[in-house]
Short mmCIF file of C-alpha atoms in Angstrom, two decimals:
data_model
loop_
_atom_site.label_atom_id
_atom_site.label_comp_id
_atom_site.label_asym_id
_atom_site.label_seq_id
_atom_site.Cartn_x
_atom_site.Cartn_y
_atom_site.Cartn_z
CA MET A 1 86.72 88.62 80.48
CA THR A 2 88.71 91.81 80.32
CA ASN A 3 87.84 94.92 82.26
CA PRO A 4 86.37 97.65 79.99
CA TYR A 5 88.69 100.13 81.69
CA GLU A 6 91.78 97.93 81.38
CA SER A 7 93.62 100.24 79.01
CA ALA A 8 92.01 103.45 80.24
CA ASN A 9 94.03 106.39 81.49
CA PRO A 10 94.01 106.94 85.29
CA LYS A 11 92.92 110.59 84.91
CA ASP A 12 89.90 109.58 82.83
CA VAL A 13 88.89 106.82 85.22
CA ARG A 14 89.26 109.09 88.26
CA ARG A 15 87.08 111.67 86.51
CA GLN A 16 84.39 109.08 85.86
CA ILE A 17 84.60 107.95 89.47
CA ARG A 18 84.26 111.56 90.57
CA GLU A 19 81.21 111.98 88.34
CA GLY A 20 79.64 108.84 89.79
CA LYS A 21 79.87 106.93 86.50
CA ILE A 22 82.18 104.29 87.92
CA THR A 23 81.15 102.92 91.30
CA GLY A 24 82.55 99.38 91.49
CA GLN A 25 85.84 97.70 92.32
CA THR A 26 88.93 98.95 90.51
CA SER A 27 90.73 95.63 90.04
CA GLY A 28 91.87 95.29 86.42
CA MET A 29 91.46 98.98 85.59
CA CYS A 30 94.25 101.12 84.10
CA SER A 31 96.63 98.23 83.53
CA GLY A 32 100.22 99.17 84.28
CA TYR A 33 99.37 101.88 86.82
CA ALA A 34 99.76 101.48 90.57
CA GLN A 35 96.59 101.36 92.65
CA ALA A 36 96.72 102.42 96.27
CA ASN A 37 95.13 101.67 99.62
CA MET A 38 94.10 104.82 101.46
CA ALA A 39 93.97 105.73 105.13
CA VAL A 40 92.98 109.21 106.28
CA LEU A 41 93.85 110.32 109.80
CA SER A 42 93.94 113.64 111.61
CA LYS A 43 97.18 115.58 111.75
CA ASP A 44 97.77 114.87 115.45
CA LEU A 45 98.20 111.18 114.61
CA ALA A 46 99.97 111.73 111.29
CA PHE A 47 103.58 111.88 112.47
CA ASP A 48 103.30 108.65 114.43
CA PHE A 49 101.51 106.94 111.55
CA LEU A 50 104.04 108.17 108.99
CA LEU A 51 106.79 106.87 111.27
CA PHE A 52 104.99 103.53 111.64
CA CYS A 53 104.87 103.21 107.85
CA GLU A 54 108.50 104.28 107.48
CA ARG A 55 109.59 101.67 110.06
CA ASN A 56 107.50 98.91 108.53
CA LYS A 57 108.11 99.50 104.85
CA LYS A 58 107.17 96.01 103.67
CA PRO A 59 103.59 96.03 104.97
CA CYS A 60 103.25 99.84 104.67
CA PRO A 61 104.78 100.98 101.36
CA LEU A 62 103.96 104.67 101.10
CA LEU A 63 103.25 105.98 97.60
CA ASP A 64 102.19 109.42 98.74
CA VAL A 65 101.09 111.38 101.80
CA THR A 66 99.10 114.58 101.48
CA GLU A 67 99.75 117.71 103.45
CA ALA A 68 97.29 118.47 106.25
CA GLY A 69 94.02 119.69 104.76
CA SER A 70 95.04 119.18 101.14
CA PRO A 71 93.11 116.44 99.36
CA GLU A 72 95.57 116.45 96.43
CA PRO A 73 98.17 113.68 96.25
CA ARG A 74 100.72 115.83 94.45
CA VAL A 75 103.25 113.05 93.94
CA ALA A 76 101.03 110.10 93.04
CA ALA A 77 98.36 111.95 91.05
CA PRO A 78 98.71 115.72 90.64
CA GLY A 79 95.30 117.35 90.31
CA ALA A 80 93.41 114.43 91.82
CA ASP A 81 91.16 114.73 94.87
CA VAL A 82 91.18 111.85 97.36
CA ARG A 83 87.76 112.93 98.68
CA VAL A 84 85.92 112.03 95.48
CA ASP A 85 88.26 110.00 93.26
CA ILE A 86 87.77 106.63 95.00
CA PRO A 87 84.55 104.74 94.19
CA ARG A 88 83.69 103.83 97.76
CA TYR A 89 84.92 104.78 101.23
CA ARG A 90 84.51 103.55 104.77
CA ILE A 91 84.17 105.88 107.73
CA TYR A 92 85.32 104.59 111.12
CA LYS A 93 84.56 106.44 114.34
CA LYS A 94 86.60 105.33 117.35
CA GLY A 95 87.44 102.17 115.40
CA VAL A 96 83.84 101.30 114.55
CA LEU A 97 82.60 101.28 110.93
CA THR A 98 79.75 103.77 110.83
CA ASP A 99 79.27 104.67 107.16
CA GLU A 100 80.07 103.51 103.67
CA VAL A 101 79.95 106.38 101.18
CA THR A 102 81.03 107.42 97.68
CA ASP A 103 82.20 110.93 98.58
CA ILE A 104 83.94 112.04 101.78
CA SER A 105 83.82 115.80 101.16
CA SER A 106 81.44 116.37 104.05
CA TRP A 107 83.71 114.41 106.42
CA TRP A 108 86.91 116.10 105.30
CA THR A 109 88.46 118.68 107.64
CA SER A 110 91.42 121.01 107.34
CA ASP A 111 93.59 118.88 109.63
CA MET A 112 93.25 115.62 107.72
CA VAL A 113 96.16 113.78 106.15
CA ALA A 114 95.68 111.05 103.52
CA PHE A 115 98.14 108.17 103.28
CA LEU A 116 98.29 106.30 99.99
CA LEU A 117 99.93 102.88 100.28
CA GLY A 118 101.03 100.53 97.53
CA CYS A 119 99.05 97.34 97.01
CA SER A 120 99.71 93.87 95.72
CA PHE A 121 98.06 94.54 92.34
CA SER A 122 101.37 96.21 91.41
CA PHE A 123 103.47 93.08 91.85
CA GLU A 124 100.87 90.57 90.69
CA GLY A 125 100.94 92.05 87.18
CA PRO A 126 104.68 91.39 86.69
CA MET A 127 104.27 87.88 88.16
CA LEU A 128 101.49 87.07 85.69
CA GLU A 129 103.55 88.49 82.85
CA ALA A 130 106.41 86.20 83.87
CA GLY A 131 104.06 83.25 83.47
CA LEU A 132 103.46 82.52 87.15
CA GLU A 133 100.05 81.32 88.19
CA ILE A 134 98.36 83.29 90.94
CA ARG A 135 95.81 80.98 92.46
CA HIS A 136 93.22 83.47 93.72
CA ILE A 137 93.19 85.15 90.30
CA THR A 138 92.84 81.79 88.51
CA ASP A 139 90.06 80.79 90.90
CA HIS A 140 88.36 84.22 90.98
CA HIS A 141 88.32 84.77 94.71
CA ASN A 142 89.87 87.29 97.11
CA VAL A 143 93.46 86.75 98.18
CA PRO A 144 93.68 84.98 101.56
CA MET A 145 95.13 87.14 104.34
CA TYR A 146 96.34 86.10 107.79
CA ILE A 147 97.27 87.85 111.02
CA THR A 148 100.76 86.63 111.98
CA ASN A 149 102.64 86.45 115.28
CA GLN A 150 105.22 88.89 113.86
CA GLU A 151 104.93 92.24 115.61
CA CYS A 152 105.52 95.37 113.53
CA ILE A 153 108.04 97.83 114.89
CA PRO A 154 105.89 100.17 116.99
CA ALA A 155 105.90 103.94 116.42
CA GLY A 156 104.35 106.30 118.92
CA VAL A 157 100.80 105.15 119.59
CA PHE A 158 100.76 102.67 116.70
CA HIS A 159 101.54 98.98 117.00
CA GLY A 160 100.18 95.65 115.88
CA PRO A 161 100.95 92.37 114.15
CA MET A 162 101.95 92.08 110.52
CA VAL A 163 99.17 90.83 108.27
CA VAL A 164 100.27 88.77 105.26
CA SER A 165 98.70 87.67 102.00
CA MET A 166 99.39 84.15 100.75
CA ARG A 167 99.90 82.70 97.28
CA PRO A 168 100.54 78.95 96.82
CA MET A 169 103.43 78.21 94.45
CA LYS A 170 105.65 75.42 93.24
CA PRO A 171 109.09 75.94 94.83
CA GLU A 172 110.70 76.89 91.50
CA ASP A 173 107.94 79.46 90.92
CA ALA A 174 108.46 80.75 94.46
CA VAL A 175 112.08 81.49 93.54
CA ARG A 176 110.96 83.45 90.46
CA ALA A 177 108.34 85.23 92.55
CA VAL A 178 111.05 86.34 95.01
CA GLN A 179 113.14 87.68 92.16
CA ILE A 180 110.27 89.57 90.56
CA THR A 181 108.76 91.09 93.71
CA ALA A 182 112.14 91.92 95.29
CA ARG A 183 112.55 94.48 92.53
CA MET A 184 109.44 96.28 93.78
CA PRO A 185 110.23 97.41 97.33
CA TYR A 186 107.74 100.29 97.10
CA VAL A 187 104.82 97.89 96.68
CA HIS A 188 105.47 95.28 99.43
CA GLY A 189 108.65 93.84 97.84
CA ALA A 190 109.93 90.32 98.37
CA PRO A 191 107.95 87.76 100.39
CA VAL A 192 108.42 87.93 104.15
CA PHE A 193 108.20 84.14 104.58
CA LEU A 194 107.61 80.87 102.78
CA GLY A 195 106.88 77.35 103.94
CA ASP A 196 105.55 76.17 107.33
CA PRO A 197 102.85 78.69 108.32
CA GLU A 198 103.04 77.63 112.00
CA LYS A 199 106.40 79.40 112.19
CA ILE A 200 104.67 82.76 111.75
CA GLY A 201 101.70 81.87 113.91
CA ILE A 202 99.25 80.77 111.22
CA HIS A 203 97.56 77.57 112.38
CA ASP A 204 95.08 76.86 109.60
CA LEU A 205 95.56 78.11 106.05
CA SER A 206 92.00 77.12 105.21
CA LYS A 207 90.72 79.78 107.60
CA PRO A 208 92.14 83.15 106.56
CA ASP A 209 91.44 86.15 108.79
CA PHE A 210 90.43 88.16 105.71
CA GLY A 211 89.62 87.16 102.11
CA ASP A 212 89.00 83.61 100.92
CA PRO A 213 91.14 80.45 101.23
CA SER A 214 93.29 79.41 98.25
CA GLU A 215 93.70 75.76 97.36
CA ILE A 216 97.24 74.47 97.94
CA ARG A 217 97.98 71.67 95.51
CA PRO A 218 100.44 68.79 96.07
CA GLY A 219 104.04 69.96 95.73
CA GLU A 220 103.16 73.60 96.38
CA ILE A 221 104.32 75.74 99.28
CA PRO A 222 102.59 78.79 100.70
CA VAL A 223 104.43 82.05 99.98
CA PHE A 224 103.64 85.05 102.20
CA TRP A 225 103.88 88.74 101.39
CA ALA A 226 103.42 91.63 103.80
CA CYS A 227 99.91 93.00 103.29
CA GLY A 228 98.46 96.50 103.19
CA VAL A 229 95.80 95.53 105.72
CA THR A 230 98.58 95.82 108.33
CA PRO A 231 98.63 99.64 108.59
CA GLN A 232 94.83 99.89 108.65
CA ALA A 233 94.70 97.31 111.43
CA ALA A 234 97.38 99.17 113.37
CA ALA A 235 95.55 102.47 112.94
CA MET A 236 92.32 100.88 114.12
CA THR A 237 93.80 99.74 117.45
CA VAL A 238 94.19 103.40 118.39
CA LYS A 239 90.46 103.93 117.87
CA PRO A 240 90.94 107.37 116.31
CA ASP A 241 88.00 109.77 116.61
CA ILE A 242 87.71 109.49 112.86
CA MET A 243 89.51 107.44 110.26
CA ILE A 244 88.55 107.07 106.61
CA THR A 245 89.70 104.29 104.30
CA HIS A 246 88.89 103.05 100.82
CA ALA A 247 86.33 100.23 100.80
CA PRO A 248 87.97 96.85 100.09
CA GLY A 249 88.78 96.48 96.39
CA HIS A 250 87.81 100.10 95.68
CA MET A 251 91.26 101.59 95.32
CA PHE A 252 92.75 104.94 94.44
CA ILE A 253 94.25 104.69 90.93
CA THR A 254 97.50 106.68 90.74
CA ASP A 255 99.41 108.12 87.78
CA ILE A 256 102.46 106.07 88.85
CA ARG A 257 103.42 103.33 86.43
CA ASN A 258 104.16 100.02 88.14
CA ALA A 259 107.29 99.71 86.02
CA SER A 260 108.59 102.96 87.48
CA LEU A 261 108.34 101.39 90.95
CA ALA A 262 110.83 98.65 90.06
CA VAL A 263 114.42 99.17 91.18
CA MET B 1 146.60 102.01 105.25
CA THR B 2 143.65 100.29 106.86
CA ASN B 3 141.54 101.85 109.55
CA PRO B 4 142.27 100.25 112.98
CA TYR B 5 138.53 100.00 113.54
CA GLU B 6 137.82 98.50 110.10
CA SER B 7 136.65 95.15 111.46
CA ALA B 8 135.37 96.48 114.78
CA ASN B 9 131.80 95.95 115.95
CA PRO B 10 129.51 99.02 115.77
CA LYS B 11 128.49 98.66 119.45
CA ASP B 12 132.15 98.72 120.56
CA VAL B 13 132.98 101.70 118.39
CA ARG B 14 129.91 103.62 119.59
CA ARG B 15 130.93 102.91 123.19
CA GLN B 16 134.43 104.24 122.56
CA ILE B 17 132.97 107.31 120.87
CA ARG B 18 130.69 107.78 123.88
CA GLU B 19 133.70 107.50 126.22
CA GLY B 20 135.61 110.07 124.18
CA LYS B 21 138.22 107.54 123.04
CA ILE B 22 137.32 107.93 119.37
CA THR B 23 136.93 111.52 118.21
CA GLY B 24 137.79 111.53 114.50
CA GLN B 25 136.05 110.77 111.22
CA THR B 26 134.30 107.42 110.93
CA SER B 27 135.12 106.62 107.29
CA GLY B 28 136.48 103.08 107.01
CA MET B 29 135.22 101.99 110.44
CA CYS B 30 133.05 98.90 110.99
CA SER B 31 133.30 97.66 107.44
CA GLY B 32 130.04 96.19 106.19
CA TYR B 33 127.81 98.29 108.47
CA ALA B 34 125.77 101.27 107.32
CA GLN B 35 126.82 104.70 108.54
CA ALA B 36 124.26 107.46 108.76
CA ASN B 37 123.91 111.20 108.40
CA MET B 38 121.94 112.74 111.26
CA ALA B 39 119.59 115.71 111.46
CA VAL B 40 117.80 116.61 114.70
CA LEU B 41 114.76 118.87 114.58
CA SER B 42 112.00 119.77 116.97
CA LYS B 43 108.75 117.84 116.85
CA ASP B 44 106.76 120.71 115.33
CA LEU B 45 108.87 120.41 112.16
CA ALA B 46 109.18 116.62 112.27
CA PHE B 47 106.09 115.66 110.28
CA ASP B 48 106.95 117.99 107.41
CA PHE B 49 110.56 116.83 107.41
CA LEU B 50 109.60 113.16 107.53
CA LEU B 51 107.26 113.81 104.61
CA PHE B 52 110.01 115.64 102.72
CA CYS B 53 112.28 112.61 103.16
CA GLU B 54 109.51 110.22 102.18
CA ARG B 55 108.79 112.21 99.01
CA ASN B 56 112.46 112.52 98.07
CA LYS B 57 113.69 109.05 98.85
CA LYS B 58 116.78 109.15 96.66
CA PRO B 59 118.46 112.12 98.35
CA CYS B 60 116.83 111.40 101.74
CA PRO B 61 116.96 107.64 102.42
CA LEU B 62 115.69 107.23 105.98
CA LEU B 63 117.34 104.49 108.03
CA ASP B 64 115.61 105.42 111.28
CA VAL B 65 113.66 108.19 112.96
CA THR B 66 113.48 108.45 116.74
CA GLU B 67 110.32 109.22 118.67
CA ALA B 68 110.06 112.71 120.11
CA GLY B 69 112.39 113.00 123.10
CA SER B 70 113.90 109.55 122.75
CA PRO B 71 117.58 109.55 121.79
CA GLU B 72 117.50 105.82 121.00
CA PRO B 73 117.35 104.76 117.35
CA ARG B 74 115.48 101.55 118.08
CA VAL B 75 115.55 100.26 114.52
CA ALA B 76 119.05 101.18 113.39
CA ALA B 77 120.91 100.63 116.68
CA PRO B 78 118.90 99.46 119.70
CA GLY B 79 120.47 100.72 122.93
CA ALA B 80 122.45 103.47 121.24
CA ASP B 81 122.17 107.16 122.15
CA VAL B 82 122.34 109.70 119.33
CA ARG B 83 123.33 112.42 121.82
CA VAL B 84 126.74 110.91 122.57
CA ASP B 85 127.44 108.17 120.02
CA ILE B 86 128.63 110.44 117.19
CA PRO B 87 132.18 111.82 117.44
CA ARG B 88 131.33 115.39 116.53
CA TYR B 89 128.16 117.43 116.10
CA ARG B 90 127.20 120.82 114.73
CA ILE B 91 124.61 123.05 116.33
CA TYR B 92 122.74 125.48 114.10
CA LYS B 93 120.55 128.24 115.49
CA LYS B 94 118.19 129.85 112.98
CA GLY B 95 120.32 128.34 110.23
CA VAL B 96 123.64 129.66 111.57
CA LEU B 97 126.39 127.33 112.81
CA THR B 98 127.02 128.33 116.41
CA ASP B 99 128.81 125.38 118.01
CA GLU B 100 130.76 122.26 117.19
CA VAL B 101 130.63 119.77 120.07
CA THR B 102 131.23 116.12 120.95
CA ASP B 103 128.13 115.65 123.11
CA ILE B 104 124.68 117.19 122.58
CA SER B 105 123.11 116.10 125.88
CA SER B 106 122.84 119.67 127.11
CA TRP B 107 121.11 120.76 123.89
CA TRP B 108 118.71 117.83 123.81
CA THR B 109 115.07 118.52 124.73
CA SER B 110 112.03 116.32 125.15
CA ASP B 111 110.50 117.41 121.86
CA MET B 112 113.48 116.57 119.65
CA VAL B 113 113.36 114.02 116.83
CA ALA B 114 116.50 112.55 115.26
CA PHE B 115 116.52 111.53 111.60
CA LEU B 116 119.18 109.04 110.52
CA LEU B 117 119.75 108.99 106.77
CA GLY B 118 121.73 106.53 104.70
CA CYS B 119 125.00 107.69 103.16
CA SER B 120 127.09 106.87 100.13
CA PHE B 121 129.63 104.82 102.13
CA SER B 122 127.04 102.02 101.93
CA PHE B 123 127.07 101.80 98.15
CA GLU B 124 130.73 102.64 97.63
CA GLY B 125 131.77 99.43 99.41
CA PRO B 126 129.91 97.15 96.98
CA MET B 127 131.24 99.18 94.02
CA LEU B 128 134.84 98.75 95.22
CA GLU B 129 134.22 95.04 95.81
CA ALA B 130 132.98 94.78 92.22
CA GLY B 131 136.32 96.19 91.06
CA LEU B 132 135.14 99.69 90.14
CA GLU B 133 137.48 102.58 90.78
CA ILE B 134 136.09 105.43 92.87
CA ARG B 135 138.19 108.43 92.02
CA HIS B 136 137.93 110.42 95.26
CA ILE B 137 138.87 107.32 97.24
CA THR B 138 141.84 106.58 94.94
CA ASP B 139 142.93 110.20 95.18
CA HIS B 140 142.21 110.61 98.91
CA HIS B 141 139.96 113.61 98.76
CA ASN B 142 136.33 114.37 99.64
CA VAL B 143 133.66 113.44 97.12
CA PRO B 144 132.66 116.45 94.96
CA MET B 145 129.09 117.61 95.53
CA TYR B 146 127.00 120.00 93.45
CA ILE B 147 123.74 121.90 93.86
CA THR B 148 121.57 121.05 90.84
CA ASN B 149 118.67 122.82 89.14
CA GLN B 150 116.42 119.87 90.04
CA GLU B 151 113.92 120.89 92.69
CA CYS B 152 112.99 118.34 95.33
CA ILE B 153 109.28 117.69 95.82
CA PRO B 154 108.36 120.19 98.57
CA ALA B 155 106.66 119.07 101.78
CA GLY B 156 105.11 121.57 104.15
CA VAL B 157 107.72 124.20 104.95
CA PHE B 158 110.59 122.24 103.39
CA HIS B 159 111.86 122.70 99.86
CA GLY B 160 115.11 123.06 98.00
CA PRO B 161 117.26 121.78 95.15
CA MET B 162 118.69 118.28 94.98
CA VAL B 163 122.37 118.09 95.80
CA VAL B 164 124.33 115.35 94.02
CA SER B 165 127.69 113.67 94.47
CA MET B 166 129.75 112.87 91.38
CA ARG B 167 132.02 109.97 90.48
CA PRO B 168 133.82 109.88 87.11
CA MET B 169 133.56 106.49 85.37
CA LYS B 170 134.20 104.81 82.06
CA PRO B 171 130.80 104.19 80.41
CA GLU B 172 131.02 100.42 80.92
CA ASP B 173 131.79 100.97 84.61
CA ALA B 174 128.88 103.41 84.83
CA VAL B 175 126.59 100.60 83.68
CA ARG B 176 127.94 98.30 86.42
CA ALA B 177 127.60 101.12 88.93
CA VAL B 178 123.93 101.54 88.01
CA GLN B 179 123.34 97.82 88.49
CA ILE B 180 125.10 97.72 91.85
CA THR B 181 123.63 100.85 93.39
CA ALA B 182 120.12 100.25 92.02
CA ARG B 183 119.98 97.30 94.39
CA MET B 184 120.40 99.67 97.34
CA PRO B 185 117.38 102.00 97.25
CA TYR B 186 117.63 102.66 101.01
CA VAL B 187 121.06 104.28 100.63
CA HIS B 188 120.54 106.65 97.66
CA GLY B 189 120.06 103.90 95.06
CA ALA B 190 120.79 104.24 91.35
CA PRO B 191 122.35 107.41 89.92
CA VAL B 192 119.98 110.26 89.19
CA PHE B 193 121.89 111.38 86.09
CA LEU B 194 124.96 110.76 83.96
CA GLY B 195 126.69 112.71 81.24
CA ASP B 196 126.40 116.41 80.40
CA PRO B 197 126.32 118.25 83.75
CA GLU B 198 124.80 121.38 82.15
CA LYS B 199 121.55 119.45 81.83
CA ILE B 200 121.15 119.44 85.60
CA GLY B 201 122.43 122.96 86.06
CA ILE B 202 126.07 122.22 86.89
CA HIS B 203 128.25 124.62 84.93
CA ASP B 204 131.75 123.74 86.12
CA LEU B 205 132.66 120.33 87.49
CA SER B 206 136.00 121.68 88.69
CA LYS B 207 134.15 123.90 91.19
CA PRO B 208 132.00 121.71 93.41
CA ASP B 209 129.69 123.41 95.90
CA PHE B 210 130.92 121.06 98.63
CA GLY B 211 133.91 118.67 98.84
CA ASP B 212 136.81 118.61 96.39
CA PRO B 213 136.91 118.27 92.59
CA SER B 214 137.62 114.84 91.08
CA GLU B 215 139.76 114.50 87.97
CA ILE B 216 137.77 113.33 84.94
CA ARG B 217 140.05 111.39 82.61
CA PRO B 218 139.63 111.04 78.83
CA GLY B 219 136.82 108.65 77.95
CA GLU B 220 135.15 109.03 81.34
CA ILE B 221 131.72 110.46 82.03
CA PRO B 222 130.48 112.04 85.25
CA VAL B 223 127.93 109.92 87.10
CA PHE B 224 125.70 111.66 89.64
CA TRP B 225 124.03 110.23 92.73
CA ALA B 226 121.51 111.99 94.98
CA CYS B 227 123.39 113.20 98.06
CA GLY B 228 122.56 113.28 101.76
CA VAL B 229 123.47 116.96 101.93
CA THR B 230 120.09 117.61 100.26
CA PRO B 231 117.89 117.15 103.37
CA GLN B 232 120.25 119.18 105.58
CA ALA B 233 120.23 121.99 103.03
CA ALA B 234 116.43 121.86 102.82
CA ALA B 235 116.13 121.93 106.61
CA MET B 236 118.47 124.89 106.81
CA THR B 237 116.34 127.06 104.51
CA VAL B 238 113.63 127.00 107.18
CA LYS B 239 116.11 128.47 109.69
CA PRO B 240 114.79 126.35 112.56
CA ASP B 241 115.31 127.74 116.07
CA ILE B 242 117.63 124.80 116.62
CA MET B 243 118.92 122.05 114.39
CA ILE B 244 121.68 119.59 115.19
CA THR B 245 123.62 117.54 112.67
CA HIS B 246 126.69 115.30 112.66
CA ALA B 247 129.87 117.11 111.65
CA PRO B 248 130.93 116.22 108.08
CA GLY B 249 132.58 112.80 107.98
CA HIS B 250 131.69 112.09 111.61
CA MET B 251 128.81 109.71 111.10
CA PHE B 252 126.51 107.61 113.25
CA ILE B 253 127.52 103.95 112.84
CA THR B 254 124.43 101.72 112.80
CA ASP B 255 123.98 98.01 113.49
CA ILE B 256 122.48 97.63 110.00
CA ARG B 257 124.58 95.58 107.61
CA ASN B 258 124.91 97.17 104.18
CA ALA B 259 124.16 93.80 102.63
CA SER B 260 120.79 93.76 104.40
CA LEU B 261 119.92 97.05 102.65
CA ALA B 262 120.20 95.46 99.21
CA VAL B 263 116.96 94.39 97.56
#
């Protein structure tokens, strides 16, 4: 079943989101264009958070950062408005989820900075095109994600473990997957690990910390990529007075073509 | 003539710089390790400058950014001290060069942030290893650099044109050069342009804005890479109360292997 917005233009889809005509998850929309995770923080935390992302590029691949108070991501989507162009948002106060909304205009203040971070949709497309199977897509469930024992490089007040997503693969497919995703350093890049999950502090693959477990078939190995949940988790530990994110699966669709993110 | 420090360890060379035993240019030292441009700004400008670098990755490839007041680049060279580990510095006050010194301890304040940016040494090594000729190295002069008509993406108070370095190449070598440098997005990456310099606003290749002209031989085309002078030039337009940089050719030698910067 293809998504009715699969070949739609990002501008059109964002407009329909803004007008309340599209309210669901964005997976499968605007094929070929990068979708982004979003985290909004106040300016006083922005330098440290930008530095955290810069130092931990694999889990925190920045696609754009707005200037304080401006809701327009001028690099990723000129003319867009991050307050209304995402179908669903989550509001966290002091680290606690307090609201889930479809418009953050009334929460937005002149000192807010929005961070748009690349997501795994961008590298899954090229893997599928290369003929690799991606288990959670085949099986129609969420990608399994795990908190590892690998600490990110801290920056100012921000710190925390790297969170990874996992895709089971035959070893020869894992090699192809490394080749394909290595070319996309701005959207998580090459895997951070493959093989024995104990080595990175994951004790039971059947119990992911987020998402749903993927079946690992005989002869397959787990392959781990740095995951965009990492920066949100790091931001949350600080318990900022206010932090706004996209709701899971409800991403910001940029004007950036995935192919333009390949090196 | 090889550099006596060609196979030296970065830590040892930094120590000797710190002790005043090495005072000259760092080109050719610590082969295989990335050398960095440095720009020091006060914290109130740091977010905008970090954002400028993030938005203009090709001319401004960040290798590390220190936390306000800390002179230790914990990612690029743990234990190092950017105040004393560079052979020669330049102090700019309100955009005017006022001092050239070998130690910036007395200028350093608790709100200063040091930005370390990748430089072209990192991609010239792999090009030489691949058998490509690099004209300014063959001819023992500085690389020619030009101010283009290509505006960087502004960020906060920072803006300015992209500055490029130029290397003449036979077309088939230019193709190899693209392949080799494209793999190194954290140290300028692939060329930004090749061919007719008028197209990027360069009217006379024999008159570079910085460095020395390179001879272009029959059948060769000019190949242009984004240059690390770009962020310094952008910072200068703001005329910050104080800004400190390395002196040209006197770089910060990191512990990062060039090979580890390849994707």
